[in-house]
Amino acid sequence: MATFLYRLGRFSFRKRHFVALFWVALLALAGAGAAGAPAAGNSSFSIPGTEAQKAFDLLDERFPGASADGATARVVFKAPDGQKMTDPGNKAAVQDTVDELSGGAEVAQVTDPYQGGGVSQDGTVAYASVTYKVPGMELEETSREALKAAAEDARDSGLTVEIGGDALQAIPETGSAEIIGIGVAAVVLVITLGSLLAAGLPLLTAIVGVGIGVATITALASTLDLGSTTSILASMIGLAVGIDYALFVVSRYRAELAEGREREEAAGRAVGTAGSAVVFAGLTVVIALVGLSVVNIPMLTKMGIAAAGTVAVAVLIALTLIPAVLGYAGRRVRPAGEKSKLLGGGRAKDKADRPNAGTRWASFVVRRPLAVLLLGIIGLGAAAVPAGSLELGLPDDGSQPTSTTQRRAYDLLSDGFGPGSNGPLVVVVDAQGSEDPQAVFRQAGDEIKALDNVVNVAPAAPNKAGDTATIAVIPDAKPSSVATEDLVHDIRAVGADIKDGTGAEVLVTGATAMNIDVSQKLNDALVPYLVLVVGLAFLLLIVVFRSILVPLKAALGFLLSVLAALGAVVAVYQWGWLSGLMGVEETGPIMSMMPIFMVGVVFGLAMDYEVFLVTRIREAHVHGEKPAQAVVTGFRYSARVVTAAAIIMIAVFSGFIGSSDSMVKMIGFGLAIAVLFDAFVVRMAIVPAVLALLGDKAWWLPKWLDRALPNVDVEGESLAAHDGAAGKEDEDKELVRA
C-alpha cells in the first residue's frame, strides 16, 4: 500500500492542475444539485419491531384520514390574574382562535377546549389541540405563520398564549460558536505548522470535503428521506477528521523536506507514510459509522452512512488534493522546524538541539510507566463514576430553553393539568377478533384506570367499523420520567392479560411510548454493536500493527475514555454540574442514542490517534530501535501533531455546544470531552506507559498469523529502498495499472 500511495502522491503533486480541477468540478456539481433540491425535512421516524410502531401502523390502517403521522400543536391559553378561561370574554377569544385555525389548508382537526376536556380544574388554563395532515418539517411556512398569527390575535385579547408540539419545529441552528471552533483550529494550525500558508491548506481542503459531503446530502435529502440533523452530523465529523487528516499529511511533508528531499519526492513519501495511516484511520471511522445500521433504526442508519461518506471524501482529499495544493504552494511551505518570516522565521536556532516537548514527555513516561498508567486509569475511573446513574430518554419540549414558546407551553400545561399532560399515552385496542368489542374497550379502560400513576383515562373512541378503539391516558409524571416508563410497561402487562382472556390486542403508542421503545431498542443493540465495531476494528489494527496486544490495548483504552465521557455527560446534563456554563437550562435523562452514538463515533476517532501515534513508534521499532527508545522517537515526531489534531477536533466539536437543538448540543459536548480524555489521557499517557511496560512483547504476533496476514506496510518500510528516481512516465503507467 505504501508504494501505491507514494506513487499517487507524486502523481497528484505533478498533475496538480488535473487533480484540483477534478475536486473543484465535484464541488460545483454537488453544489448545483443542492441548490436545485427540495429543502431537507425531518427523516421519517420509524422504529421497526417495536410495539409503539406496530400500534402506529395499526392506527394508519384502521383510522384512515386521521393523520396519525401529522404534525401536532397545542395552543395553550392562560387567563389574566383574577379571571378564568370560562369567563365569556376569554371563552369567545378561544373560540375565535379555534375557528381561525380550523380554516388552515393543511389542518386536519382542531379540538375545542370546552368540548374536549381541555380546561384545567381551577379554570385558569385551557388548550386546543391542532392536528395537521403532514409531518412537522413538511409544513408550509404559511401554516406556521397562520398558527403564530392565531396565537397573537388571542394575546391581543389579554390572554397569555403559548404554542407547544412539533408544528413549530425548525431546522437546528449551530450558532456562532461553530465559527469560533474553526477559528481556534486555524490558530492551532498556525502554531503547529509555523506558517500561515501551511496552516491554511488543511482548513481549505477540509472545507472543500465538507462542502462536497453536505451538498451531496442536501441534494439527496428529499429522495433518500434524510433528516435535517444528518447534514449537521456530517459537517461536524467531516470537518474534524478532514482537518486532522490533512494536518498529518502536511506535517509529514514538511518533515520529509527537512531531511533534504525534493518537493515532489517529499509529497510522495508523505502520502505513502502518513497517507497509509490516514487510510486505516478513516476505515475505522467508516466501520464505526456504518455499523450503526445494526441498531435497525432507519434514521440512525442514514445519519451514520451519510457521515461515513463525508469521512471517505476527507480521506480521498488528504491523499490527492493535499499533495496537489502543496505543489501549488511550492517553496512557501517550509521544512519542519522553519517558520515564515511573519512568525519569526530566519532567527538563529540557538536551541536547535534541545529535545521537544513530546520527547521530554515520552522520556518521563518510559521512566515511570507504572505510576503514569495507574494515575491515568484512576483518573478516568473517577470521571466514569456518574455513568453508573445514567438515565436514558429522548428530548421533549421540557428540555427546550425557557425563552421558547414550546417550553413555556410545556410549563403552562404542567401547572394547569399536571406534568403528565405533556406526554399523553395512546392505547390502541384491536378487538377485531373479539365477540364483544365494546366490552373489551370498557374492560381495557377500567383496568388502566386502576393502575398507579394514572391521572385520567378518556372514554374509548372506536373507529367506524367498531372493531378498534383508541384510549387516551394521562400519566401523573412527566414524559421523560421513570414513573411514566413503568406505567407504559404496566399497561402492556394489562394488555397481555386481556389478550389471554379475550383475544383482543392492546398496544401502547404515542410520542412518549415511542421514546421509551427507542431507548430500549438502543440499549438492546449496544452490546452487539460494540462487539461488531470493536471486533472489526481489532482485526484491522492487527493487520496494521502486526501485533495482538497493541490492538487489545487500543480497544480497552477506548472503553475507558467512552465511560469517562459518558460520566461527564451525566454530570452536566443529568446532574446539572456546570450546566450554566454549558447552556443547559433543564437537566433530565440523557438522550437515548447518546451511548451507542458515542461508542461509534469516538471509537473511530480514538483509533485515528492510535494509528497516527503508534505507527510512528512501530516505524522506529521496525528500523531497529529498542522498545523504550522507539516510544520516545515516535513521540518526538508525532506528539506535537497529535496534540494539535486533538485540540482542533475538540474545538470543532465544542462549537456545536452552541446549537439550538438539545441533541446536537449534547453530542457536541460528549464528543469534545471524549476526544479530550482519549487523546490526552489514553493515547498520550496510558499508551506509552503500556508499551514501555510490555517492551518487545508489545509487538508479539504468532508466526502462523504473521504469515497469513497481508503486509500493508503502513510504516512505509518499502519506501526506504525506493530510489525516488524512476521516470515520471513509468510511474504514471504503474498508477494506471494499479
XYZ file of C-alpha atoms in Angstrom:
738
model
C 0.000 0.000 0.000
C 2.757 2.459 0.905
C 4.270 2.162 -2.585
C 0.936 2.698 -4.314
C 0.145 5.736 -2.162
C 3.674 7.064 -2.731
C 3.057 6.989 -6.488
C -0.378 8.527 -6.013
C 1.142 11.366 -4.001
C 3.773 12.113 -6.658
C 1.188 11.855 -9.411
C -1.136 14.327 -7.620
C 1.772 16.705 -6.968
C 2.881 16.623 -10.597
C -0.608 16.631 -12.201
C -1.954 19.172 -9.737
C -3.977 21.087 -12.352
C -5.946 17.966 -13.243
C -6.470 16.934 -9.585
C -7.547 20.407 -8.461
C -9.923 20.731 -11.413
C -11.491 17.360 -10.566
C -12.267 18.355 -6.962
C -13.496 21.826 -7.903
C -15.778 20.296 -10.532
C -17.079 17.768 -7.997
C -17.787 20.570 -5.500
C -19.584 22.599 -8.163
C -21.650 19.591 -9.238
C -22.681 18.803 -5.655
C -23.462 22.481 -5.030
C -25.634 22.684 -8.121
C -27.519 19.579 -7.026
C -28.055 21.016 -3.556
C -29.252 24.349 -4.915
C -31.931 22.699 -7.013
C -33.072 20.153 -4.436
C -36.096 20.490 -2.125
C -35.310 21.519 1.462
C -34.499 18.708 3.903
C -37.147 17.879 6.448
C -37.224 15.526 9.369
C -36.388 11.957 8.453
C -39.370 9.619 8.829
C -39.096 8.332 12.344
C -39.970 4.647 12.262
C -38.774 2.028 14.722
C -39.310 -1.411 13.151
C -40.067 -4.203 15.585
C -41.408 -2.074 18.454
C -44.913 -2.152 19.918
C -45.294 1.611 19.551
C -44.551 1.377 15.809
C -46.931 -1.571 15.409
C -49.712 0.442 17.067
C -48.855 3.467 14.945
C -49.158 1.393 11.759
C -52.468 -0.038 13.015
C -53.832 3.489 13.501
C -52.959 4.330 9.897
C -54.807 1.221 8.725
C -57.924 1.377 10.923
C -58.339 5.163 11.197
C -57.777 6.380 7.603
C -57.607 10.125 7.271
C -56.748 10.636 10.953
C -53.222 11.859 10.024
C -51.533 9.749 12.692
C -48.124 10.911 11.449
C -49.170 14.544 11.068
C -47.661 17.448 12.933
C -49.347 18.496 16.160
C -49.596 21.748 18.037
C -51.034 22.629 21.405
C -52.191 26.199 21.741
C -52.208 26.847 25.485
C -54.207 29.741 26.952
C -53.905 31.244 30.409
C -56.411 33.705 31.812
C -55.267 37.029 33.314
C -54.935 37.143 37.104
C -58.293 37.014 38.804
C -60.059 35.655 35.740
C -60.949 32.199 34.431
C -60.929 30.700 30.989
C -64.673 30.048 31.356
C -65.417 33.780 31.542
C -67.461 34.829 28.478
C -64.821 37.178 27.035
C -61.989 34.674 27.350
C -64.181 31.861 26.050
C -65.064 33.935 22.981
C -61.369 34.688 22.304
C -60.532 30.967 22.436
C -63.461 30.137 20.164
C -62.247 32.719 17.638
C -58.782 31.123 17.736
C -60.221 27.640 17.152
C -62.282 28.905 14.214
C -59.271 30.735 12.759
C -57.058 27.628 12.997
C -59.718 25.318 11.521
C -59.575 27.164 8.240
C -55.955 26.202 7.529
C -55.352 24.297 4.291
C -53.095 21.731 5.981
C -55.125 21.437 9.200
C -56.808 18.064 9.720
C -58.549 18.720 13.034
C -58.779 21.260 15.874
C -60.255 20.264 19.254
C -62.340 22.769 21.168
C -61.077 23.029 24.789
C -64.620 23.389 26.119
C -65.875 20.255 24.399
C -62.788 18.056 24.674
C -61.922 18.428 28.366
C -59.196 20.974 27.694
C -59.887 23.288 30.633
C -57.997 22.872 33.923
C -59.914 22.212 37.163
C -59.157 25.657 38.532
C -60.302 27.189 35.244
C -57.146 29.258 34.669
C -55.594 27.251 31.806
C -57.042 25.754 28.614
C -55.586 24.244 25.474
C -56.663 23.471 21.931
C -55.012 20.590 20.052
C -54.272 21.071 16.352
C -53.510 18.103 14.075
C -52.070 18.658 10.609
C -52.192 16.495 7.506
C -48.401 16.440 7.024
C -45.387 15.894 9.339
C -43.882 18.865 11.154
C -40.904 19.510 8.885
C -43.106 19.254 5.768
C -45.467 22.007 6.871
C -45.670 25.010 4.586
C -44.311 28.175 6.145
C -47.740 29.728 5.633
C -49.227 27.150 8.036
C -46.665 28.013 10.703
C -47.275 31.716 10.217
C -51.042 31.175 10.473
C -50.544 29.291 13.745
C -48.416 32.099 15.169
C -50.869 34.736 13.934
C -53.814 32.994 15.609
C -51.892 32.905 18.894
C -51.000 36.596 18.527
C -54.643 37.515 17.930
C -55.592 35.722 21.151
C -52.856 37.583 23.017
C -54.365 40.854 21.853
C -57.464 39.961 23.877
C -55.388 39.859 27.062
C -54.716 36.121 27.303
C -51.283 34.523 27.744
C -50.869 32.207 24.750
C -48.013 29.769 24.024
C -47.603 27.016 21.413
C -46.166 23.539 22.004
C -45.750 20.470 19.819
C -43.708 19.780 16.712
C -45.570 22.074 14.312
C -43.114 24.892 15.036
C -40.112 22.592 14.871
C -37.316 24.285 12.935
C -34.030 23.153 11.403
C -31.410 23.302 14.195
C -29.026 26.245 14.208
C -25.450 25.785 15.366
C -24.816 29.435 16.135
C -21.624 31.477 16.002
C -19.772 29.074 18.321
C -19.085 26.787 15.328
C -17.212 29.641 13.650
C -15.237 30.157 16.867
C -14.287 26.451 16.786
C -12.933 26.814 13.257
C -11.063 29.948 14.361
C -9.404 28.025 17.202
C -8.471 25.304 14.708
C -6.837 27.925 12.469
C -4.755 29.321 15.348
C -3.608 25.826 16.374
C -2.631 25.022 12.791
C -0.573 28.213 12.500
C 1.263 27.448 15.757
C 1.835 23.806 14.805
C 2.959 24.348 11.217
C 4.713 27.692 11.715
C 3.273 29.141 8.525
C 0.036 30.866 7.607
C 0.007 29.205 4.197
C 0.720 25.708 5.536
C -1.989 26.223 8.182
C -4.486 27.311 5.561
C -4.112 24.161 3.460
C -5.802 21.742 5.930
C -8.602 24.242 6.533
C -9.146 24.803 2.816
C -9.199 21.132 1.871
C -11.369 20.208 4.883
C -13.921 22.843 3.892
C -13.913 21.513 0.322
C -14.531 17.986 1.623
C -17.309 19.047 3.972
C -18.816 21.172 1.211
C -18.967 18.182 -1.131
C -20.368 15.905 1.585
C -23.011 18.289 2.909
C -24.037 19.473 -0.572
C -24.483 15.850 -1.668
C -26.582 15.104 1.438
C -28.695 18.197 0.757
C -29.163 17.201 -2.881
C -30.303 13.690 -1.899
C -32.214 14.647 1.266
C -35.670 14.545 -0.255
C -35.021 11.432 -2.350
C -33.452 9.391 0.450
C -35.553 10.877 3.284
C -32.553 12.341 5.115
C -33.329 14.492 8.140
C -32.007 17.987 8.757
C -29.772 16.708 11.565
C -27.948 14.426 9.119
C -26.051 17.266 7.438
C -25.103 18.779 10.827
C -23.606 15.470 11.982
C -21.781 15.015 8.673
C -20.309 18.518 8.839
C -19.302 18.037 12.495
C -17.390 14.820 11.887
C -16.234 15.619 8.342
C -14.718 18.952 9.348
C -12.897 17.472 12.333
C -11.373 14.475 10.537
C -10.772 16.465 7.349
C -8.555 18.963 9.161
C -6.783 16.213 11.096
C -6.048 14.019 8.078
C -4.736 16.956 6.075
C -2.641 18.086 9.052
C -0.880 14.725 9.274
C -0.008 14.665 5.590
C 1.236 18.284 5.579
C 3.296 17.688 8.737
C 4.925 14.601 7.248
C 5.611 16.512 4.033
C 7.463 19.203 5.996
C 9.402 16.513 7.879
C 10.471 14.943 4.577
C 11.579 18.363 3.317
C 13.642 18.802 6.468
C 15.518 15.603 5.560
C 16.610 17.210 2.293
C 14.220 15.595 -0.178
C 12.904 17.322 -3.259
C 9.341 18.556 -3.022
C 7.759 16.009 -5.338
C 9.599 13.189 -3.582
C 8.578 14.592 -0.185
C 4.924 14.704 -1.268
C 5.090 11.088 -2.423
C 6.686 9.902 0.812
C 4.242 11.931 2.934
C 1.270 10.277 1.235
C 2.999 6.861 1.320
C 3.548 7.006 5.099
C 1.107 9.427 6.745
C -1.369 8.672 3.963
C -1.322 4.978 4.867
C -2.208 5.898 8.441
C -4.980 8.163 7.120
C -6.476 5.293 5.092
C -6.670 2.922 8.051
C -7.765 5.612 10.483
C -10.514 6.572 8.048
C -11.545 2.937 7.685
C -12.059 2.611 11.445
C -14.293 5.713 11.453
C -16.272 4.430 8.473
C -16.714 0.998 10.091
C -17.959 2.628 13.290
C -20.440 4.882 11.479
C -21.778 2.314 9.012
C -22.039 -0.159 11.899
C -24.845 1.981 13.351
C -27.103 0.140 10.902
C -27.159 -2.886 13.253
C -29.431 -0.887 15.580
C -32.156 -1.096 12.876
C -33.379 2.468 13.346
C -33.581 3.867 9.796
C -32.895 7.463 10.857
C -29.731 6.447 12.726
C -28.594 4.235 9.838
C -28.939 7.094 7.345
C -27.100 9.505 9.645
C -24.224 7.056 10.030
C -23.902 6.256 6.324
C -24.053 9.941 5.341
C -21.353 10.859 7.871
C -19.246 7.884 6.740
C -19.454 9.131 3.163
C -18.153 12.537 4.259
C -15.248 10.838 6.075
C -14.431 8.833 2.938
C -14.287 12.092 0.956
C -11.946 13.551 3.596
C -9.593 10.567 3.169
C -9.519 10.890 -0.619
C -8.864 14.619 -0.386
C -5.951 14.051 2.015
C -4.413 11.574 -0.440
C -4.867 13.618 -3.623
C -5.844 17.255 -3.162
C -3.339 17.920 -0.366
C -0.262 16.927 -2.467
C -1.767 18.904 -5.361
C -2.097 22.142 -3.360
C 1.367 21.523 -1.892
C 2.581 21.596 -5.470
C 0.917 24.975 -5.971
C 2.383 26.305 -2.710
C 5.945 25.407 -3.760
C 8.681 26.851 -1.536
C 6.211 28.842 0.534
C 5.598 25.682 2.612
C 8.820 25.375 4.599
C 10.575 22.317 6.023
C 9.772 21.265 9.602
C 11.492 23.488 12.140
C 11.415 26.560 9.926
C 8.905 29.358 10.352
C 7.830 32.043 7.955
C 9.342 35.486 8.468
C 5.965 36.755 9.650
C 6.031 34.249 12.519
C 9.661 34.764 13.471
C 11.434 32.753 10.805
C 15.053 33.413 9.913
C 16.220 33.845 13.504
C 19.217 31.996 14.874
C 18.441 28.478 16.064
C 20.198 28.661 19.415
C 18.061 25.846 20.801
C 18.187 23.538 17.808
C 19.440 20.552 19.755
C 17.015 20.899 22.639
C 14.527 17.976 22.871
C 10.972 18.973 22.040
C 8.026 18.620 24.445
C 6.992 15.246 23.002
C 10.461 13.827 23.573
C 10.593 15.132 27.143
C 7.147 13.798 27.978
C 7.791 10.345 26.470
C 11.132 10.115 28.300
C 9.320 10.848 31.562
C 6.643 8.214 30.892
C 9.090 5.418 29.981
C 10.999 6.146 33.216
C 7.848 5.894 35.373
C 5.391 3.841 33.312
C 3.554 2.167 36.204
C 2.832 5.424 38.038
C 1.571 7.119 34.850
C -0.571 4.092 33.975
C -2.204 3.919 37.421
C -2.787 7.656 37.566
C -4.442 7.652 34.135
C -6.695 4.685 34.927
C -7.725 6.075 38.327
C -8.480 9.496 36.843
C -10.651 8.119 34.048
C -12.306 5.727 36.502
C -13.270 8.646 38.743
C -14.685 10.558 35.768
C -16.717 7.477 34.787
C -18.457 7.152 38.182
C -21.511 9.284 37.240
C -22.164 6.955 34.295
C -23.491 4.464 36.850
C -26.510 6.783 37.327
C -27.232 7.033 33.597
C -30.924 7.503 32.747
C -31.924 7.437 29.093
C -34.731 9.205 27.267
C -35.445 11.418 24.272
C -35.746 15.207 24.455
C -39.170 16.832 24.544
C -40.402 20.394 24.910
C -39.406 20.274 28.593
C -35.740 20.301 27.561
C -36.135 23.437 25.422
C -34.767 26.795 26.650
C -37.226 28.800 28.755
C -37.076 31.542 26.134
C -39.003 29.383 23.617
C -42.773 29.301 23.298
C -42.635 25.478 23.251
C -41.073 25.393 26.719
C -43.485 27.992 28.107
C -46.423 25.986 26.733
C -44.973 22.878 28.389
C -44.764 24.673 31.739
C -48.302 26.092 31.467
C -49.718 22.621 30.755
C -47.780 21.190 33.693
C -49.141 23.883 36.012
C -52.743 23.527 34.814
C -53.098 19.794 34.134
C -50.051 18.131 35.694
C -46.731 17.207 34.099
C -48.148 14.063 32.503
C -50.413 16.126 30.251
C -47.344 16.915 28.142
C -46.928 13.260 27.205
C -50.303 11.525 26.892
C -50.246 7.838 26.056
C -52.359 6.460 23.230
C -53.656 2.961 23.899
C -54.893 1.163 20.776
C -57.301 -1.734 21.404
C -57.610 -4.103 18.439
C -60.761 -6.135 19.125
C -61.294 -7.295 15.548
C -61.214 -10.946 16.618
C -63.321 -10.431 19.753
C -67.001 -11.361 20.124
C -67.893 -8.148 22.013
C -65.512 -5.289 21.119
C -67.396 -2.731 23.248
C -66.979 -4.887 26.358
C -63.253 -5.204 25.607
C -62.930 -1.436 25.250
C -64.630 -0.901 28.635
C -62.516 -3.593 30.304
C -59.288 -2.053 28.986
C -60.287 1.412 30.203
C -61.308 0.161 33.668
C -58.131 -1.851 34.205
C -55.909 1.040 33.098
C -57.747 3.402 35.494
C -56.869 1.076 38.363
C -53.122 1.398 37.725
C -50.852 3.627 39.762
C -49.592 6.917 38.302
C -52.691 7.460 36.154
C -54.418 10.858 36.314
C -57.090 10.430 33.664
C -58.363 7.838 31.207
C -60.579 9.129 28.403
C -63.507 7.048 27.138
C -62.677 4.702 24.283
C -63.026 6.257 20.821
C -63.830 3.457 18.314
C -63.368 3.636 14.554
C -66.237 3.490 12.061
C -66.048 -0.307 11.867
C -66.299 -0.522 15.657
C -63.530 -3.115 15.907
C -60.664 -0.853 17.038
C -60.571 1.976 19.561
C -58.115 4.477 20.999
C -57.925 5.376 24.688
C -56.013 8.492 25.788
C -54.207 8.052 29.100
C -52.697 10.950 31.066
C -49.835 9.859 33.372
C -49.146 11.542 36.692
C -45.438 12.133 35.957
C -43.635 13.990 33.169
C -42.989 12.158 29.871
C -39.270 11.546 30.437
C -39.638 10.171 33.992
C -39.009 6.614 35.170
C -42.555 6.543 36.603
C -44.062 7.105 33.150
C -41.860 4.371 31.698
C -43.090 1.997 34.432
C -46.694 2.933 33.611
C -46.173 2.018 29.932
C -44.875 -1.399 30.993
C -47.825 -1.823 33.405
C -50.356 -1.032 30.662
C -48.663 -3.547 28.399
C -48.870 -6.149 31.162
C -52.609 -5.434 31.448
C -52.850 -5.791 27.672
C -51.224 -9.212 27.813
C -53.854 -10.395 30.326
C -56.698 -9.012 28.200
C -55.330 -10.785 25.141
C -55.194 -14.095 27.013
C -58.842 -13.687 28.074
C -60.466 -12.137 25.017
C -58.041 -12.422 22.112
C -58.028 -8.637 21.705
C -54.677 -6.909 21.384
C -53.835 -3.845 23.491
C -50.939 -1.698 22.232
C -49.409 1.490 23.645
C -48.103 4.213 21.341
C -47.739 7.982 21.160
C -44.584 10.090 21.305
C -43.847 9.105 24.921
C -44.210 5.368 24.316
C -42.202 5.683 21.104
C -39.374 7.349 23.013
C -39.399 4.582 25.610
C -39.259 1.895 22.922
C -36.424 3.697 21.137
C -34.415 3.810 24.367
C -34.984 0.108 24.956
C -34.052 -0.786 21.383
C -30.839 1.236 21.614
C -29.939 -0.387 24.927
C -30.503 -3.854 23.487
C -28.350 -3.057 20.450
C -25.417 -1.560 22.356
C -23.558 -4.797 23.149
C -23.956 -6.371 19.663
C -22.875 -3.084 18.104
C -19.874 -2.823 20.397
C -18.822 -6.385 19.576
C -19.217 -5.804 15.829
C -17.407 -2.466 15.621
C -14.629 -3.214 18.080
C -14.194 -6.695 16.623
C -13.818 -5.483 13.035
C -11.516 -2.634 14.023
C -9.489 -5.013 16.219
C -8.869 -7.242 13.197
C -7.980 -4.198 11.104
C -5.477 -2.976 13.696
C -3.872 -6.433 13.879
C -3.157 -6.068 10.171
C -1.856 -2.518 10.621
C 0.380 -3.079 13.667
C 1.091 -6.823 13.234
C 0.505 -7.296 16.931
C -2.134 -8.770 19.254
C -1.523 -6.729 22.398
C -1.362 -3.273 20.780
C -4.893 -3.512 19.274
C -6.157 -5.013 22.550
C -4.667 -2.095 24.471
C -6.240 0.317 21.985
C -9.714 -1.190 22.472
C -9.504 -1.232 26.282
C -8.251 2.343 26.349
C -11.176 3.366 24.159
C -13.669 1.795 26.572
C -12.100 3.769 29.414
C -12.388 7.061 27.549
C -16.007 6.415 26.473
C -17.098 5.537 30.015
C -15.360 8.645 31.358
C -17.001 10.798 28.680
C -20.440 9.334 29.462
C -19.777 10.111 33.119
C -19.073 13.734 32.207
C -22.248 13.929 30.098
C -24.319 12.580 33.008
C -22.688 15.027 35.427
C -23.519 18.043 33.235
C -26.818 17.177 31.515
C -28.424 14.927 34.145
C -26.943 16.121 37.448
C -26.561 19.754 36.407
C -22.859 20.292 37.157
C -21.559 23.311 35.192
C -24.957 23.445 33.484
C -24.926 27.246 33.345
C -21.554 27.271 31.604
C -22.771 24.722 29.041
C -26.084 26.474 28.391
C -28.161 23.639 29.905
C -31.424 25.138 31.144
C -33.157 21.889 32.053
C -31.486 18.709 33.314
C -33.034 15.333 32.682
C -32.402 11.934 31.113
C -29.555 11.589 28.635
C -30.598 11.282 25.012
C -31.144 7.571 24.452
C -28.983 7.347 21.325
C -26.043 9.060 23.074
C -24.223 5.919 24.389
C -24.368 3.976 21.131
C -23.587 7.072 19.091
C -20.575 7.923 21.255
C -19.336 4.351 21.031
C -19.454 4.527 17.238
C -18.008 7.956 16.615
C -15.492 8.074 19.473
C -14.128 4.635 18.644
C -13.402 5.731 15.113
C -11.778 8.977 16.246
C -9.811 7.257 19.023
C -8.356 4.838 16.515
C -7.233 7.862 14.465
C -4.844 8.882 17.222
C -3.858 5.295 17.903
C -2.897 4.745 14.263
C -1.092 8.069 13.836
C 0.851 7.773 17.090
C 1.666 4.077 17.204
C 2.637 3.783 13.521
C 5.457 6.252 14.225
C 6.519 4.174 17.234
C 6.345 0.954 15.224
C 8.239 2.611 12.386
C 11.114 3.352 14.774
C 10.940 -0.184 16.187
C 10.955 -1.747 12.701
C 14.074 0.284 11.919
C 15.907 -1.296 14.849
C 15.324 0.871 17.918
C 14.730 -0.673 21.334
C 11.141 -0.514 22.670
C 11.631 2.376 25.119
C 13.640 4.411 22.601
C 11.063 3.705 19.879
C 8.363 5.208 22.112
C 10.468 8.358 22.589
C 11.229 8.586 18.858
C 7.581 8.135 17.950
C 6.565 10.924 20.311
C 9.322 13.193 19.041
C 7.833 13.121 15.552
C 4.109 12.741 16.251
C 3.176 14.073 19.723
C 3.041 17.710 18.616
C 0.871 16.915 15.611
C -1.440 14.533 17.510
C -1.858 17.157 20.231
C -2.711 19.797 17.652
C -5.133 17.433 15.915
C -6.893 16.693 19.220
C -7.194 20.374 20.113
C -8.624 21.084 16.668
C -11.163 18.293 16.977
C -12.155 19.433 20.477
C -12.572 22.997 19.198
C -14.731 21.894 16.264
C -16.965 19.676 18.396
C -17.232 22.303 21.145
C -18.564 24.724 18.563
C -21.716 22.629 18.317
C -22.470 23.112 22.028
C -23.944 26.451 20.950
C -26.580 24.725 18.789
C -30.265 25.479 19.323
C -31.001 21.745 19.197
C -30.541 19.895 22.507
C -29.490 16.685 20.724
C -26.761 18.431 18.709
C -25.658 20.347 21.823
C -25.253 17.144 23.860
C -23.474 15.316 21.006
C -21.026 18.209 20.612
C -20.148 18.208 24.319
C -19.930 14.414 24.534
C -17.603 14.108 21.534
C -15.411 17.023 22.686
C -14.904 15.628 26.191
C -14.379 12.102 24.817
C -11.600 13.317 22.485
C -10.054 15.219 25.403
C -9.939 12.086 27.569
C -8.876 9.755 24.779
C -6.175 11.895 23.189
C -4.537 13.366 26.284
C -5.037 10.627 28.881
C -5.301 7.361 26.947
C -3.134 7.940 23.861
C -0.615 10.373 25.362
C -0.200 8.735 28.779
C -1.615 5.214 29.032
C -0.441 4.059 25.577
C 3.287 4.908 26.019
C 3.175 3.581 29.591
C 1.769 0.223 28.463
C 4.223 -0.025 25.555
C 7.122 0.712 27.911
C 5.955 -1.969 30.350
C 5.397 -4.571 27.620
C 8.704 -3.971 25.830
C 9.284 -6.331 22.896
C 6.178 -8.330 23.902
C 4.010 -5.466 22.601
C 4.853 -6.483 19.038
C 4.365 -10.227 19.515
C 2.399 -11.999 16.801
C 2.076 -15.775 16.306
C 4.211 -16.895 13.381
C 1.327 -18.620 11.625
C -0.730 -15.426 11.840
C 2.220 -13.333 10.665
C 2.464 -15.477 7.549
C -1.297 -15.329 6.933
C -1.714 -11.565 7.271
C -1.117 -9.296 4.273
C 1.737 -6.829 4.652
C 0.122 -3.409 4.250
C 3.361 -1.591 5.137
C 1.776 1.370 6.933
C 5.219 2.453 8.162
C 6.477 2.854 4.602
C 9.353 0.413 5.093
C 9.302 -0.434 1.382
C 9.973 3.229 0.572
C 13.375 3.042 2.236
C 14.596 1.049 -0.741
C 12.809 3.248 -3.232
C 15.372 5.265 -5.132
C 12.915 8.043 -5.966
C 14.412 8.304 -9.429
C 12.002 6.265 -11.505
C 10.893 8.040 -14.611
C 7.699 10.002 -14.355
C 6.216 8.278 -17.356
C 6.780 4.827 -15.827
C 5.184 5.911 -12.563
C 2.108 7.171 -14.379
C 1.745 3.837 -16.161
C 2.110 1.929 -12.876
C -0.513 4.144 -11.251
C -2.991 3.470 -14.056
C -2.385 -0.281 -13.801
C -2.869 -0.147 -10.001
